[in-house]
mmCIF file of C-alpha atoms in Angstrom:
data_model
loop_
_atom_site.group_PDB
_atom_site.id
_atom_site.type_symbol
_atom_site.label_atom_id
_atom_site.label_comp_id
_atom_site.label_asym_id
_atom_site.label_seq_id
_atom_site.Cartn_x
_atom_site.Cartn_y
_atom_site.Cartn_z
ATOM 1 C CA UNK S 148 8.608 -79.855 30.700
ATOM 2 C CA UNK S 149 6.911 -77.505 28.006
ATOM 3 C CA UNK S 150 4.359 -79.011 26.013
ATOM 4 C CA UNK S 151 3.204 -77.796 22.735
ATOM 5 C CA UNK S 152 -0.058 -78.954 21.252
ATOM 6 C CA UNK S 153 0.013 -76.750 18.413
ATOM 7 C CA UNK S 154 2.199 -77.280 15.165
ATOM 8 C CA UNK S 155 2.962 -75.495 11.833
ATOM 9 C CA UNK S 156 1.229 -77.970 9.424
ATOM 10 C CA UNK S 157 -1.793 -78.486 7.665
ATOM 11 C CA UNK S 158 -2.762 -81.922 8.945
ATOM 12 C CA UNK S 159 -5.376 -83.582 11.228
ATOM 13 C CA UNK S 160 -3.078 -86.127 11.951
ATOM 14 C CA UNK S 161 -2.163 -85.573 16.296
ATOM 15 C CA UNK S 162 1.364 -83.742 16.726
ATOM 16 C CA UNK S 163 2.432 -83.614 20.351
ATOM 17 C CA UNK S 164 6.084 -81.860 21.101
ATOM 18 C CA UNK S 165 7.748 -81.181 24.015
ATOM 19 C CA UNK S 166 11.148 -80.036 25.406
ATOM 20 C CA UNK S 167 13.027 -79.060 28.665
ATOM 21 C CA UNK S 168 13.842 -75.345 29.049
ATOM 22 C CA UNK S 169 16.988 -74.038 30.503
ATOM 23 C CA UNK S 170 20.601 -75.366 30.926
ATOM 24 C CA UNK S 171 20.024 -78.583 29.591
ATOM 25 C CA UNK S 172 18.019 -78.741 26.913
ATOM 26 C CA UNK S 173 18.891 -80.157 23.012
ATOM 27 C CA UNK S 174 19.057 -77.167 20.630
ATOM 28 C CA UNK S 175 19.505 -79.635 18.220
ATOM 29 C CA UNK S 176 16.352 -81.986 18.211
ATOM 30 C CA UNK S 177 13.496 -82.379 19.835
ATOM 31 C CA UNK S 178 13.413 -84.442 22.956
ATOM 32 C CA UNK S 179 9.742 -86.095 22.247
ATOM 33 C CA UNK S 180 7.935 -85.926 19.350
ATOM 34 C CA UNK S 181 4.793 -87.920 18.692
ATOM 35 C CA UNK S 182 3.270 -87.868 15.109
ATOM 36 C CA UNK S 183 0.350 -90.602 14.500
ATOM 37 C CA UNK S 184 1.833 -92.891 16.999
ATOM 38 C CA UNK S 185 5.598 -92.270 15.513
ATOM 39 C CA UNK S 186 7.881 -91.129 18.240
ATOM 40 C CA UNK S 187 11.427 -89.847 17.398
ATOM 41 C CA UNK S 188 14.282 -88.847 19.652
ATOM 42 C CA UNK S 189 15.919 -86.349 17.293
ATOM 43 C CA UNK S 190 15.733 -85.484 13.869
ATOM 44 C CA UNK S 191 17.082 -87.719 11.429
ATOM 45 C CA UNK S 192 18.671 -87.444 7.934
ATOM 46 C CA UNK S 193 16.308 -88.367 5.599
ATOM 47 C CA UNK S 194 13.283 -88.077 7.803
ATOM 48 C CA UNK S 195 12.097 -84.431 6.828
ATOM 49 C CA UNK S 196 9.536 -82.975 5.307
ATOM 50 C CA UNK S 197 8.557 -82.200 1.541
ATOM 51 C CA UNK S 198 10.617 -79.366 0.275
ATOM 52 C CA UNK S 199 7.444 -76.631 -0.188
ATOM 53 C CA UNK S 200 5.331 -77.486 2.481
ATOM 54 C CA UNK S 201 3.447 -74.823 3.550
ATOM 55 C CA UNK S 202 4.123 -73.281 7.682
ATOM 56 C CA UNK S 203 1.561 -71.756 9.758
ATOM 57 C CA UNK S 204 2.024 -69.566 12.719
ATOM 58 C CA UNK S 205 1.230 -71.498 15.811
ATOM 59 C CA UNK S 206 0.964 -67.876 17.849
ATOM 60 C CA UNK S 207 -0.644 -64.703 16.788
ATOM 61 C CA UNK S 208 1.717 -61.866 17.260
ATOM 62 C CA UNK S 209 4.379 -59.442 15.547
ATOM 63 C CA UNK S 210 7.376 -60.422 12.479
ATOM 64 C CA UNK S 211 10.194 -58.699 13.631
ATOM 65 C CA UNK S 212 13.138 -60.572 11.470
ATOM 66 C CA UNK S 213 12.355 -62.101 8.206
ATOM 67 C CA UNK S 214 15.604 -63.799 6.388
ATOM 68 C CA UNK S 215 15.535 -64.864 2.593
ATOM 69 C CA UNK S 216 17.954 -65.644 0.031
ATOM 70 C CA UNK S 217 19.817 -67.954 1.968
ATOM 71 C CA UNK S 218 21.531 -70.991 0.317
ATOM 72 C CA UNK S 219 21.453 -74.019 0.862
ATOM 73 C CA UNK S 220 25.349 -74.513 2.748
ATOM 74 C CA UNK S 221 26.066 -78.642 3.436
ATOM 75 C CA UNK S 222 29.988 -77.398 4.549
ATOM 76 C CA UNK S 223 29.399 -75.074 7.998
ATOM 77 C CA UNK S 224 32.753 -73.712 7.281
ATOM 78 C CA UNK S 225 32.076 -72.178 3.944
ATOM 79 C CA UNK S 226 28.596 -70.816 4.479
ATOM 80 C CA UNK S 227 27.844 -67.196 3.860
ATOM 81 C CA UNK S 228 24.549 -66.741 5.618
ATOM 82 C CA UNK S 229 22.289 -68.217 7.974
ATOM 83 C CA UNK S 230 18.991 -70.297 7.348
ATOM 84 C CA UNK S 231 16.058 -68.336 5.506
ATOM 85 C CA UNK S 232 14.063 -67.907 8.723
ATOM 86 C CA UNK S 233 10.643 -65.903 10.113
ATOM 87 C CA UNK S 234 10.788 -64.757 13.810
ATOM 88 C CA UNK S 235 7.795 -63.878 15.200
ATOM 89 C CA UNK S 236 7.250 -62.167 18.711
ATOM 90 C CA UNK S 237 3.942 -63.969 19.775
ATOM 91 C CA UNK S 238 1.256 -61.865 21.788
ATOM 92 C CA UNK S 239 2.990 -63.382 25.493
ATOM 93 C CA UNK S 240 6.390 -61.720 24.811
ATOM 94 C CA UNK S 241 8.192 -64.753 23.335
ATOM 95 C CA UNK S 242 9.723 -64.980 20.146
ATOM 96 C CA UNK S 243 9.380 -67.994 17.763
ATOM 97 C CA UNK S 244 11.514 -68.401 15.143
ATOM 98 C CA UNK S 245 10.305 -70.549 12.075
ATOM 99 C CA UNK S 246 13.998 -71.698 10.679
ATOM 100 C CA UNK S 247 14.308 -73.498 6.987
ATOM 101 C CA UNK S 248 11.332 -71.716 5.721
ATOM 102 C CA UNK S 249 11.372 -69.739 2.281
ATOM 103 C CA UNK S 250 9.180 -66.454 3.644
ATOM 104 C CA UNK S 251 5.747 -66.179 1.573
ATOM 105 C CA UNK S 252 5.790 -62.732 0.113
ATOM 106 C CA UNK S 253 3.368 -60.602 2.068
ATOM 107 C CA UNK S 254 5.228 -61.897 5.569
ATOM 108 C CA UNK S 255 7.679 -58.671 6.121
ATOM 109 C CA UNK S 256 9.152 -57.339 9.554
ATOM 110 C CA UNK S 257 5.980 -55.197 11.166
ATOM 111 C CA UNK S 258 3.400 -56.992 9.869
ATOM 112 C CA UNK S 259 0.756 -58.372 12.693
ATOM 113 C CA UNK S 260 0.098 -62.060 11.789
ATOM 114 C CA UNK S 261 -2.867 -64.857 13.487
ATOM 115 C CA UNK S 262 -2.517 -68.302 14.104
ATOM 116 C CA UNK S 263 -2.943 -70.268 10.915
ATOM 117 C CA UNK S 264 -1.738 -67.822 8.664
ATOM 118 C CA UNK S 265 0.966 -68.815 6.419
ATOM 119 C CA UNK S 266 4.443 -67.473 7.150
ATOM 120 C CA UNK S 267 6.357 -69.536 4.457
ATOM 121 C CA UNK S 268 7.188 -72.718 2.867
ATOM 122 C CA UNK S 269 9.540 -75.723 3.975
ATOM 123 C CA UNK S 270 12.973 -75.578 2.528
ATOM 124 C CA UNK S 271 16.610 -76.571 3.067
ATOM 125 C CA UNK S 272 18.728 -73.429 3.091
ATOM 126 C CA UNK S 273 21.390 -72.854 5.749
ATOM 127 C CA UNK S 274 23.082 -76.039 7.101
ATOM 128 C CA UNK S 275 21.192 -79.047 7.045
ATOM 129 C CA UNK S 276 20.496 -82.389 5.651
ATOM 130 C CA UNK S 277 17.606 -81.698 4.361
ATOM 131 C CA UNK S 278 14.319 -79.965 4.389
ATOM 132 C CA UNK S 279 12.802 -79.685 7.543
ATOM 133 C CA UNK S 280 11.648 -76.767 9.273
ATOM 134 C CA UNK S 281 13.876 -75.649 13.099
ATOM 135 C CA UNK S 282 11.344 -74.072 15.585
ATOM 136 C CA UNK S 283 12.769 -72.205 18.560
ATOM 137 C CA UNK S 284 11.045 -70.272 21.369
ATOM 138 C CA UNK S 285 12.943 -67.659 22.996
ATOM 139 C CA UNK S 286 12.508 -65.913 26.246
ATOM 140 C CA UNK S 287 11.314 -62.002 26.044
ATOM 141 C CA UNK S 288 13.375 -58.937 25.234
ATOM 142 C CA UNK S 289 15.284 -57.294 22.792
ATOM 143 C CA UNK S 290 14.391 -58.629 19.105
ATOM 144 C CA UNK S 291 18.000 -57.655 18.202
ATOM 145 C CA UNK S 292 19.191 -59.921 20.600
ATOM 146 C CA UNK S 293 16.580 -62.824 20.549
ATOM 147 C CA UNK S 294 19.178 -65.449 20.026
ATOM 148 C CA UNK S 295 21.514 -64.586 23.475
ATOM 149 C CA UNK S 296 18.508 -65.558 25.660
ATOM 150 C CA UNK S 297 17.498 -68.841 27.136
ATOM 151 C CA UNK S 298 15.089 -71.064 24.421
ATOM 152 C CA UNK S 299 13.355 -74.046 24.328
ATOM 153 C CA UNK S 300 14.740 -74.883 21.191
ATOM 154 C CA UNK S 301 13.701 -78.236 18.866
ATOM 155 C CA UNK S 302 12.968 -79.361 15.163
ATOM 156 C CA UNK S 303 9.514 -81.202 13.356
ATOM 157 C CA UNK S 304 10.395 -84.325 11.354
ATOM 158 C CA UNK S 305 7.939 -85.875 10.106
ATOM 159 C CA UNK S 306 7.703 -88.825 7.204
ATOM 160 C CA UNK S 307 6.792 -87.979 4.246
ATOM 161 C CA UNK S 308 4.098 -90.753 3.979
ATOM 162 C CA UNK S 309 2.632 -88.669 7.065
ATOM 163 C CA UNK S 310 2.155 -85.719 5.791
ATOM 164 C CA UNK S 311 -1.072 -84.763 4.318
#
């Protein structure tokens, strides 16, 4: 089981996420999620976050793809681009990708970025439900072909009442 003690928010409230690696995980939720005391299975509609919320890095490390301009697509058939997204290949080889983010305007492929520092801002572009923010850790190699590799691979909801 990986175990991640560090999130993207600006809260004190305890976030605790977790998620199996390899054949079987969920790309599309997480498996556990406990935020002050609230545990989820998967995301939810309607249980997202505020669009504009700001995301922090949880890993110091390298942007190598930064995607913006994406719209917001509710049909999967009919969409021309992908989510607005940061990936970031952390200092230990792995990438993390920051998905449904609008990128804050100094974050540009090449730039060297810390933990804390903010990448972007919640939003709902791509396909979604709403706003939430997709985070996906990928095993290490190419950047240009980040996505083909094996990832432990989950979303954050969290209330809105939660946030702070």
């Amino acid at each position: 089981m990986k175990a991640y003690c560090r999130h993207p928010f600006d809260t004190s409230l305890p976030v605790t996420i977790s998620q199996g690696c390899g054949p079987n995980h969920t790309p599309g939720g997480a498996k556990d999620l406990v935020f002050n005391g609230i545990r989820w299975g998967e995301f939810s509609p309607g249980v997202g976050f505020v669009h504009g919320t700001p995301v922090y890095a949880i890993e110091s490390g390298t942007v190598r793809i930064v995607r913006r301009n994406s719209p917001h697509c509710p049909d999967p058939n009919n969409c021309p681009q992908y989510d607005n997204m940061v990936l970031v290949e952390d200092i230990d080889g792995f990438y993390t990708q920051y998905g449904h983010i609008t990128p804050d305007g100094p974050i540009q492929e090449g730039v060297s970025i810390q933990i804390g520092d903010c990448l972007g801002f919640v939003d709902n572009s791509g396909v979604t439900t709403g706003p939430h923010v997709h985070i996906g850790r990928y095993e290490p190699g190419d950047a240009t072909t980040w996505f083909n590799r094996p990832t432990c691979d989950w979303v954050l909801p969290v209330s809105r009442g939660d946030y702070q």
